[in-house]
mmCIF file of C-alpha atoms and ligand atoms in Angstrom:
data_model
loop_
_atom_site.group_PDB
_atom_site.id
_atom_site.type_symbol
_atom_site.label_atom_id
_atom_site.label_comp_id
_atom_site.label_asym_id
_atom_site.label_seq_id
_atom_site.Cartn_x
_atom_site.Cartn_y
_atom_site.Cartn_z
ATOM 1 C CA MET A 1 15.956 -4.080 -12.771
ATOM 2 C CA SER A 2 13.358 -5.060 -15.351
ATOM 3 C CA LEU A 3 11.033 -2.182 -14.504
ATOM 4 C CA ASP A 4 12.383 0.241 -17.082
ATOM 5 C CA GLY A 5 9.576 1.254 -19.473
ATOM 6 C CA LYS A 6 6.829 -0.406 -17.442
ATOM 7 C CA VAL A 7 3.640 1.262 -16.222
ATOM 8 C CA ALA A 8 2.867 1.214 -12.498
ATOM 9 C CA VAL A 9 -0.234 2.296 -10.604
ATOM 10 C CA VAL A 10 0.472 3.234 -6.971
ATOM 11 C CA SER A 11 -2.256 4.081 -4.472
ATOM 12 C CA ALA A 12 -1.501 6.471 -1.591
ATOM 13 C CA ALA A 13 1.222 7.994 -3.797
ATOM 14 C CA GLY A 14 0.828 11.377 -2.092
ATOM 15 C CA ALA A 15 2.436 10.509 1.247
ATOM 16 C CA GLY A 16 4.370 8.046 3.355
ATOM 17 C CA ILE A 17 5.080 4.549 2.025
ATOM 18 C CA GLY A 18 3.105 5.175 -1.179
ATOM 19 C CA ALA A 19 5.067 8.329 -2.012
ATOM 20 C CA ALA A 20 8.397 6.555 -1.420
ATOM 21 C CA THR A 21 7.273 3.620 -3.581
ATOM 22 C CA ALA A 22 6.104 5.881 -6.406
ATOM 23 C CA ALA A 23 9.453 7.711 -6.292
ATOM 24 C CA LEU A 24 11.499 4.506 -6.387
ATOM 25 C CA LEU A 25 9.419 3.058 -9.239
ATOM 26 C CA ALA A 26 9.879 6.296 -11.204
ATOM 27 C CA ARG A 27 13.638 6.215 -10.534
ATOM 28 C CA SER A 28 13.611 2.607 -11.789
ATOM 29 C CA GLY A 29 12.230 3.846 -15.116
ATOM 30 C CA CYS A 30 8.511 3.154 -14.653
ATOM 31 C CA THR A 31 5.814 5.486 -15.806
ATOM 32 C CA VAL A 32 3.956 5.927 -12.522
ATOM 33 C CA VAL A 33 0.279 6.735 -12.158
ATOM 34 C CA GLY A 34 -0.032 7.977 -8.583
ATOM 35 C CA VAL A 35 -3.533 7.668 -7.109
ATOM 36 C CA ASP A 36 -4.492 9.534 -3.951
ATOM 37 C CA LEU A 37 -7.384 11.453 -2.391
ATOM 38 C CA ASP A 38 -5.055 14.382 -1.802
ATOM 39 C CA GLY A 39 -4.465 16.259 -5.061
ATOM 40 C CA ASP A 40 -2.086 18.805 -3.479
ATOM 41 C CA ALA A 41 0.154 16.024 -2.162
ATOM 42 C CA LEU A 42 0.207 14.418 -5.616
ATOM 43 C CA ASP A 43 1.149 17.733 -7.240
ATOM 44 C CA GLU A 44 3.998 18.120 -4.771
ATOM 45 C CA GLN A 45 5.145 14.610 -5.608
ATOM 46 C CA ARG A 46 5.076 15.427 -9.322
ATOM 47 C CA ARG A 47 7.167 18.539 -8.725
ATOM 48 C CA ALA A 48 9.663 16.490 -6.660
ATOM 49 C CA LEU A 49 9.989 13.816 -9.331
ATOM 50 C CA GLY A 50 10.080 16.139 -12.331
ATOM 51 C CA ASP A 51 8.415 15.399 -15.668
ATOM 52 C CA GLY A 52 10.313 12.222 -16.293
ATOM 53 C CA ASP A 53 13.698 13.940 -16.239
ATOM 54 C CA ARG A 54 14.631 12.035 -13.051
ATOM 55 C CA GLY A 55 13.335 8.647 -14.252
ATOM 56 C CA GLY A 56 9.901 7.631 -15.542
ATOM 57 C CA ALA A 57 7.070 10.154 -15.707
ATOM 58 C CA PHE A 58 4.690 10.651 -12.748
ATOM 59 C CA HIS A 59 1.002 11.214 -13.490
ATOM 60 C CA PRO A 60 -1.249 12.241 -10.589
ATOM 61 C CA VAL A 61 -4.816 10.897 -10.517
ATOM 62 C CA VAL A 62 -7.114 12.019 -7.696
ATOM 63 C CA ALA A 63 -9.410 9.181 -6.631
ATOM 64 C CA ASP A 64 -10.904 7.450 -3.607
ATOM 65 C CA VAL A 65 -9.767 3.822 -3.726
ATOM 66 C CA SER A 66 -12.589 2.784 -1.401
ATOM 67 C CA ASP A 67 -15.218 3.784 -3.969
ATOM 68 C CA ALA A 68 -15.925 1.477 -6.923
ATOM 69 C CA GLU A 69 -16.800 4.209 -9.447
ATOM 70 C CA SER A 70 -13.839 6.358 -8.461
ATOM 71 C CA VAL A 71 -11.500 3.351 -8.808
ATOM 72 C CA GLN A 72 -12.800 2.433 -12.271
ATOM 73 C CA ALA A 73 -12.402 6.044 -13.438
ATOM 74 C CA ALA A 74 -8.827 6.138 -12.063
ATOM 75 C CA ILE A 75 -7.850 2.888 -13.788
ATOM 76 C CA ASP A 76 -9.430 4.029 -17.078
ATOM 77 C CA GLU A 77 -7.351 7.207 -16.768
ATOM 78 C CA ALA A 78 -4.209 5.178 -15.968
ATOM 79 C CA VAL A 79 -4.706 3.110 -19.135
ATOM 80 C CA ARG A 80 -5.278 6.279 -21.137
ATOM 81 C CA LEU A 81 -2.043 7.754 -19.753
ATOM 82 C CA GLY A 82 0.177 4.660 -19.832
ATOM 83 C CA GLY A 83 -1.426 2.418 -22.456
ATOM 84 C CA ARG A 84 -1.053 -0.627 -20.179
ATOM 85 C CA ILE A 85 -0.534 -1.562 -16.519
ATOM 86 C CA ASP A 86 2.320 -3.847 -15.485
ATOM 87 C CA VAL A 87 2.502 -3.109 -11.759
ATOM 88 C CA LEU A 88 -0.111 -2.314 -9.139
ATOM 89 C CA ALA A 89 0.871 -1.320 -5.598
ATOM 90 C CA ASN A 90 -2.141 -1.147 -3.279
ATOM 91 C CA ILE A 91 -0.783 0.982 -0.449
ATOM 92 C CA ALA A 92 -3.720 3.152 0.650
ATOM 93 C CA GLY A 93 -5.091 2.374 4.088
ATOM 94 C CA GLY A 94 -4.818 3.361 7.705
ATOM 95 C CA SER A 95 -6.781 3.790 10.911
ATOM 96 C CA ARG A 96 -6.761 5.471 14.293
ATOM 97 C CA PRO A 97 -6.549 2.974 17.154
ATOM 98 C CA GLY A 98 -8.532 3.668 20.319
ATOM 99 C CA GLN A 99 -11.743 1.646 20.378
ATOM 100 C CA ASP A 100 -12.516 -1.980 21.123
ATOM 101 C CA MET A 101 -15.279 -4.040 19.452
ATOM 102 C CA VAL A 102 -18.016 -2.799 21.749
ATOM 103 C CA GLU A 103 -17.086 0.865 21.438
ATOM 104 C CA LEU A 104 -16.655 0.777 17.659
ATOM 105 C CA ASP A 105 -19.592 2.158 15.705
ATOM 106 C CA PRO A 106 -20.730 -0.219 12.925
ATOM 107 C CA ALA A 107 -20.448 2.608 10.377
ATOM 108 C CA GLU A 108 -16.792 3.110 11.372
ATOM 109 C CA TRP A 109 -16.211 -0.650 11.057
ATOM 110 C CA ASP A 110 -17.598 -0.470 7.505
ATOM 111 C CA ARG A 111 -15.427 2.545 6.656
ATOM 112 C CA LEU A 112 -12.221 0.905 7.899
ATOM 113 C CA VAL A 113 -12.925 -2.342 6.063
ATOM 114 C CA GLN A 114 -13.759 -0.350 2.946
ATOM 115 C CA VAL A 115 -10.527 1.691 3.022
ATOM 116 C CA ASN A 116 -8.182 -1.131 4.034
ATOM 117 C CA LEU A 117 -9.624 -4.241 2.364
ATOM 118 C CA THR A 118 -12.399 -3.463 -0.131
ATOM 119 C CA SER A 119 -10.072 -0.919 -1.765
ATOM 120 C CA VAL A 120 -7.647 -3.745 -2.609
ATOM 121 C CA PHE A 121 -10.476 -5.806 -4.097
ATOM 122 C CA LEU A 122 -11.744 -2.857 -6.154
ATOM 123 C CA MET A 123 -8.316 -1.869 -7.496
ATOM 124 C CA CYS A 124 -7.365 -5.447 -8.390
ATOM 125 C CA ARG A 125 -10.749 -6.112 -9.950
ATOM 126 C CA ALA A 126 -10.287 -3.105 -12.238
ATOM 127 C CA VAL A 127 -6.609 -3.753 -13.044
ATOM 128 C CA ILE A 128 -6.504 -7.523 -13.605
ATOM 129 C CA PRO A 129 -8.369 -7.424 -16.957
ATOM 130 C CA VAL A 130 -5.859 -4.778 -18.149
ATOM 131 C CA MET A 131 -2.893 -6.892 -17.001
ATOM 132 C CA ARG A 132 -4.400 -9.931 -18.715
ATOM 133 C CA THR A 133 -4.517 -8.056 -22.003
ATOM 134 C CA GLY A 134 -0.875 -7.099 -21.522
ATOM 135 C CA GLY A 135 0.196 -10.700 -20.812
ATOM 136 C CA GLY A 136 0.642 -10.457 -17.016
ATOM 137 C CA GLY A 137 1.830 -8.221 -14.235
ATOM 138 C CA SER A 138 2.767 -7.902 -10.607
ATOM 139 C CA ILE A 139 0.522 -6.764 -7.752
ATOM 140 C CA VAL A 140 1.803 -5.830 -4.310
ATOM 141 C CA ASN A 141 -0.686 -5.323 -1.488
ATOM 142 C CA VAL A 142 0.166 -3.611 1.771
ATOM 143 C CA SER A 143 -1.143 -5.192 4.968
ATOM 144 C CA SER A 144 0.303 -4.585 8.438
ATOM 145 C CA GLY A 145 1.951 -6.452 11.272
ATOM 146 C CA ALA A 146 -1.417 -5.749 12.936
ATOM 147 C CA GLY A 147 -3.057 -8.056 10.409
ATOM 148 C CA LEU A 148 -0.753 -10.916 11.422
ATOM 149 C CA ARG A 149 -0.329 -10.416 15.182
ATOM 150 C CA GLY A 150 -3.186 -8.102 16.165
ATOM 151 C CA MET A 151 -3.122 -4.647 17.716
ATOM 152 C CA HIS A 152 -4.786 -3.267 20.825
ATOM 153 C CA ARG A 153 -8.050 -1.378 20.369
ATOM 154 C CA ASN A 154 -8.142 -1.495 16.576
ATOM 155 C CA PRO A 155 -10.315 -4.519 15.668
ATOM 156 C CA ALA A 156 -11.603 -3.379 12.258
ATOM 157 C CA TYR A 157 -8.097 -2.508 11.051
ATOM 158 C CA VAL A 158 -6.695 -5.819 12.333
ATOM 159 C CA ALA A 159 -9.461 -7.797 10.617
ATOM 160 C CA ALA A 160 -9.200 -5.833 7.368
ATOM 161 C CA LYS A 161 -5.412 -6.160 7.195
ATOM 162 C CA ALA A 162 -5.662 -9.911 7.914
ATOM 163 C CA GLY A 163 -8.121 -9.965 5.017
ATOM 164 C CA VAL A 164 -5.477 -8.388 2.766
ATOM 165 C CA VAL A 165 -3.079 -11.250 3.578
ATOM 166 C CA ALA A 166 -5.782 -13.824 2.759
ATOM 167 C CA LEU A 167 -6.879 -11.992 -0.392
ATOM 168 C CA THR A 168 -3.260 -11.973 -1.562
ATOM 169 C CA ARG A 169 -3.170 -15.775 -1.368
ATOM 170 C CA ALA A 170 -6.547 -16.083 -3.097
ATOM 171 C CA MET A 171 -5.374 -13.841 -5.925
ATOM 172 C CA ALA A 172 -2.098 -15.729 -6.279
ATOM 173 C CA LEU A 173 -4.053 -18.971 -6.773
ATOM 174 C CA ASP A 174 -6.597 -17.544 -9.203
ATOM 175 C CA HIS A 175 -4.392 -15.228 -11.237
ATOM 176 C CA GLY A 176 -0.859 -16.638 -10.856
ATOM 177 C CA PRO A 177 -1.477 -19.116 -13.683
ATOM 178 C CA GLU A 178 -2.251 -16.236 -16.049
ATOM 179 C CA GLY A 179 1.044 -14.516 -15.244
ATOM 180 C CA ILE A 180 -0.215 -12.093 -12.612
ATOM 181 C CA ARG A 181 1.885 -12.433 -9.460
ATOM 182 C CA THR A 182 0.375 -11.136 -6.220
ATOM 183 C CA ASN A 183 2.356 -10.647 -3.021
ATOM 184 C CA CYS A 184 1.997 -8.607 0.127
ATOM 185 C CA VAL A 185 4.156 -6.513 2.447
ATOM 186 C CA ALA A 186 3.303 -6.184 6.143
ATOM 187 C CA PRO A 187 5.050 -3.125 7.601
ATOM 188 C CA GLY A 188 5.930 -2.692 11.247
ATOM 189 C CA PRO A 189 6.047 0.861 12.646
ATOM 190 C CA VAL A 190 7.120 3.305 9.915
ATOM 191 C CA ALA A 191 7.854 7.037 10.154
ATOM 192 C CA THR A 192 4.999 8.442 8.039
ATOM 193 C CA PRO A 193 2.272 11.108 8.410
ATOM 194 C CA LEU A 194 -0.063 8.291 9.563
ATOM 195 C CA MET A 195 2.270 7.462 12.448
ATOM 196 C CA ARG A 196 2.605 11.133 13.394
ATOM 197 C CA ARG A 197 -1.193 11.604 13.289
ATOM 198 C CA ASN A 198 -1.922 8.613 15.514
ATOM 199 C CA ARG A 199 0.760 8.886 18.206
ATOM 200 C CA THR A 200 2.456 11.493 20.348
ATOM 201 C CA PRO A 201 6.237 11.956 19.959
ATOM 202 C CA GLN A 202 6.652 10.140 23.311
ATOM 203 C CA GLN A 203 4.557 7.195 22.119
ATOM 204 C CA ILE A 204 6.536 7.052 18.885
ATOM 205 C CA GLU A 205 9.808 7.000 20.814
ATOM 206 C CA MET A 206 8.521 4.149 23.006
ATOM 207 C CA LEU A 207 7.236 2.229 20.009
ATOM 208 C CA ALA A 208 10.535 2.598 18.193
ATOM 209 C CA ARG A 209 12.464 1.393 21.233
ATOM 210 C CA ASP A 210 10.230 -1.481 22.306
ATOM 211 C CA VAL A 211 8.587 -2.960 19.216
ATOM 212 C CA SER A 212 11.393 -3.674 16.768
ATOM 213 C CA VAL A 213 14.664 -5.476 17.357
ATOM 214 C CA LEU A 214 16.464 -2.633 15.606
ATOM 215 C CA GLY A 215 15.041 -0.167 18.145
ATOM 216 C CA ARG A 216 13.906 2.403 15.590
ATOM 217 C CA LEU A 217 11.013 3.097 13.231
ATOM 218 C CA GLY A 218 11.300 2.034 9.615
ATOM 219 C CA GLU A 219 11.671 4.690 6.936
ATOM 220 C CA PRO A 220 9.135 4.730 4.065
ATOM 221 C CA GLU A 221 12.033 4.143 1.648
ATOM 222 C CA GLU A 222 12.877 0.857 3.410
ATOM 223 C CA LEU A 223 9.347 -0.367 2.701
ATOM 224 C CA ALA A 224 9.511 0.890 -0.873
ATOM 225 C CA GLU A 225 12.634 -1.210 -1.536
ATOM 226 C CA VAL A 226 10.762 -4.432 -0.709
ATOM 227 C CA ILE A 227 7.563 -3.425 -2.511
ATOM 228 C CA VAL A 228 9.564 -2.599 -5.635
ATOM 229 C CA TRP A 229 11.526 -5.857 -5.408
ATOM 230 C CA LEU A 230 8.209 -7.744 -5.321
ATOM 231 C CA ALA A 231 6.951 -5.688 -8.258
ATOM 232 C CA ASP A 232 10.076 -6.479 -10.271
ATOM 233 C CA ASP A 233 10.852 -9.696 -12.158
ATOM 234 C CA ALA A 234 13.759 -10.157 -9.710
ATOM 235 C CA SER A 235 11.141 -11.887 -7.504
ATOM 236 C CA SER A 236 9.638 -13.907 -10.381
ATOM 237 C CA TYR A 237 9.237 -17.151 -8.347
ATOM 238 C CA VAL A 238 7.658 -15.464 -5.301
ATOM 239 C CA LEU A 239 3.869 -15.731 -5.206
ATOM 240 C CA GLY A 240 1.162 -15.317 -2.573
ATOM 241 C CA GLN A 241 3.679 -14.338 0.111
ATOM 242 C CA THR A 242 3.447 -11.753 2.863
ATOM 243 C CA ILE A 243 6.834 -10.310 3.776
ATOM 244 C CA GLU A 244 7.109 -8.561 7.117
ATOM 245 C CA VAL A 245 9.280 -5.455 6.972
ATOM 246 C CA ASP A 246 9.423 -4.471 10.610
ATOM 247 C CA GLY A 247 12.993 -4.334 11.849
ATOM 248 C CA GLY A 248 12.407 -7.709 13.531
ATOM 249 C CA VAL A 249 9.638 -8.063 16.091
ATOM 250 C CA ALA A 250 10.944 -7.767 19.629
ATOM 251 C CA SER A 251 9.601 -10.252 22.185
ATOM 252 C CA VAL A 252 6.416 -9.024 23.814
ATOM 253 C CA VAL A 253 6.690 -11.234 26.929
HETATM 254 N N1 LIG B 301 3.038 3.826 8.977
HETATM 255 C C1 LIG B 301 2.999 2.689 9.621
HETATM 256 O O1 LIG B 301 3.561 2.532 10.704
HETATM 257 C C2 LIG B 301 2.271 1.496 9.010
HETATM 258 C C3 LIG B 301 2.371 0.257 9.672
HETATM 259 C C4 LIG B 301 1.712 -0.841 9.153
HETATM 260 C C5 LIG B 301 0.963 -0.702 7.988
HETATM 261 N N2 LIG B 301 0.885 0.499 7.369
HETATM 262 C C6 LIG B 301 0.079 0.565 6.147
HETATM 263 O O2 LIG B 301 0.844 1.131 5.109
HETATM 264 C C7 LIG B 301 0.002 1.858 4.225
HETATM 265 C C8 LIG B 301 0.538 3.261 4.044
HETATM 266 O O3 LIG B 301 0.624 3.871 5.317
HETATM 267 P P1 LIG B 301 1.308 5.295 5.547
HETATM 268 O O4 LIG B 301 1.746 5.290 6.962
HETATM 269 O O5 LIG B 301 2.253 5.607 4.454
HETATM 270 O O6 LIG B 301 -0.011 6.228 5.402
HETATM 271 P P2 LIG B 301 -0.157 7.829 5.360
HETATM 272 O O7 LIG B 301 -1.452 8.140 6.049
HETATM 273 O O8 LIG B 301 1.063 8.477 5.859
HETATM 274 O O9 LIG B 301 -0.356 8.117 3.816
HETATM 275 C C9 LIG B 301 -1.459 7.544 3.186
HETATM 276 C C10 LIG B 301 -1.830 8.241 1.889
HETATM 277 O O10 LIG B 301 -2.976 7.538 1.405
HETATM 278 C C11 LIG B 301 -3.962 8.456 0.981
HETATM 279 N N3 LIG B 301 -5.274 7.854 1.127
HETATM 280 C C12 LIG B 301 -5.905 7.534 2.294
HETATM 281 N N4 LIG B 301 -7.117 7.024 2.033
HETATM 282 C C13 LIG B 301 -7.250 7.007 0.689
HETATM 283 C C14 LIG B 301 -8.290 6.627 -0.192
HETATM 284 N N5 LIG B 301 -9.454 6.127 0.259
HETATM 285 N N6 LIG B 301 -8.103 6.732 -1.536
HETATM 286 C C15 LIG B 301 -6.937 7.241 -2.017
HETATM 287 N N7 LIG B 301 -5.922 7.640 -1.231
HETATM 288 C C16 LIG B 301 -6.083 7.534 0.099
HETATM 289 C C17 LIG B 301 -3.764 9.681 1.891
HETATM 290 O O11 LIG B 301 -4.285 10.858 1.273
HETATM 291 C C18 LIG B 301 -2.245 9.710 2.058
HETATM 292 O O12 LIG B 301 -1.634 10.487 1.028
HETATM 293 C C19 LIG B 301 -1.402 1.801 4.828
HETATM 294 O O13 LIG B 301 -2.133 0.764 4.199
HETATM 295 C C20 LIG B 301 -1.145 1.469 6.285
HETATM 296 O O14 LIG B 301 -2.228 0.802 6.885
HETATM 297 C C21 LIG B 301 1.517 1.605 7.855
#
């Protein structure tokens, strides 16, 4: 791995896929700046990873990635802590399905687009100038199978996550030539706090059985492996791609 000694910023580093990605990047030798709304979860993550004794150091930064000022402050802090940024993993996002277009309040539409799509724009906008100064970098955005295939009663999330796929391609075109690779991972159902918040144990069991060919949920660590591969120079000729990590989509007909 070429990640040893690099500096990575990971959003949603307090839980789920973000926490697993931050841990794997730290084990790969990165200094990790973990950004999350939840300061307690970040502190727990820091305790779990140690002060660099189990890989690169982990620095918690509490911020809301859907807010422009909060993002700029977090990235300024990341540069202060790490001196540079080589990797950005935009993992924060989520939703609670249950409303169709007509039922969805416009304010909730705005909030979901802000958290799932605008957050990616804001983080990249703040980080790209730093990566430029450092001679390049790798950005990995997290979309969802919902952004590619749709999802019942979750229109804002579906649209926002489709936007993340499109934004990934736009960024690859604009910033690939300056050495900044952007790619995307679209998870299927993964065993995280988000999944446990949104579904009953019975629904989770059904989802695991029916949605993926493997007949089980993914583990956050299985997503982290692909995100970290995209972050690493091992994937140096991969650009603008969205990789589905979903255990294989079972036929829905
Ligand atoms: N779990 C799944 O089945 C699944 C499937 C497809 C896509 N995804 C996507 O993967 C990503 C991670 O999902 P997860 O299941 O690990 O989520 P999770 O809810 O389990 O964890 C998300 C973390 O992000 C943080 N967070 C939320 N909003 C934030 C904000 N505005 N600013 C900073 N931090 C914020 C939370 O505090 C939490 O620690 C999300 O973008 C989600 O949409 C998840």
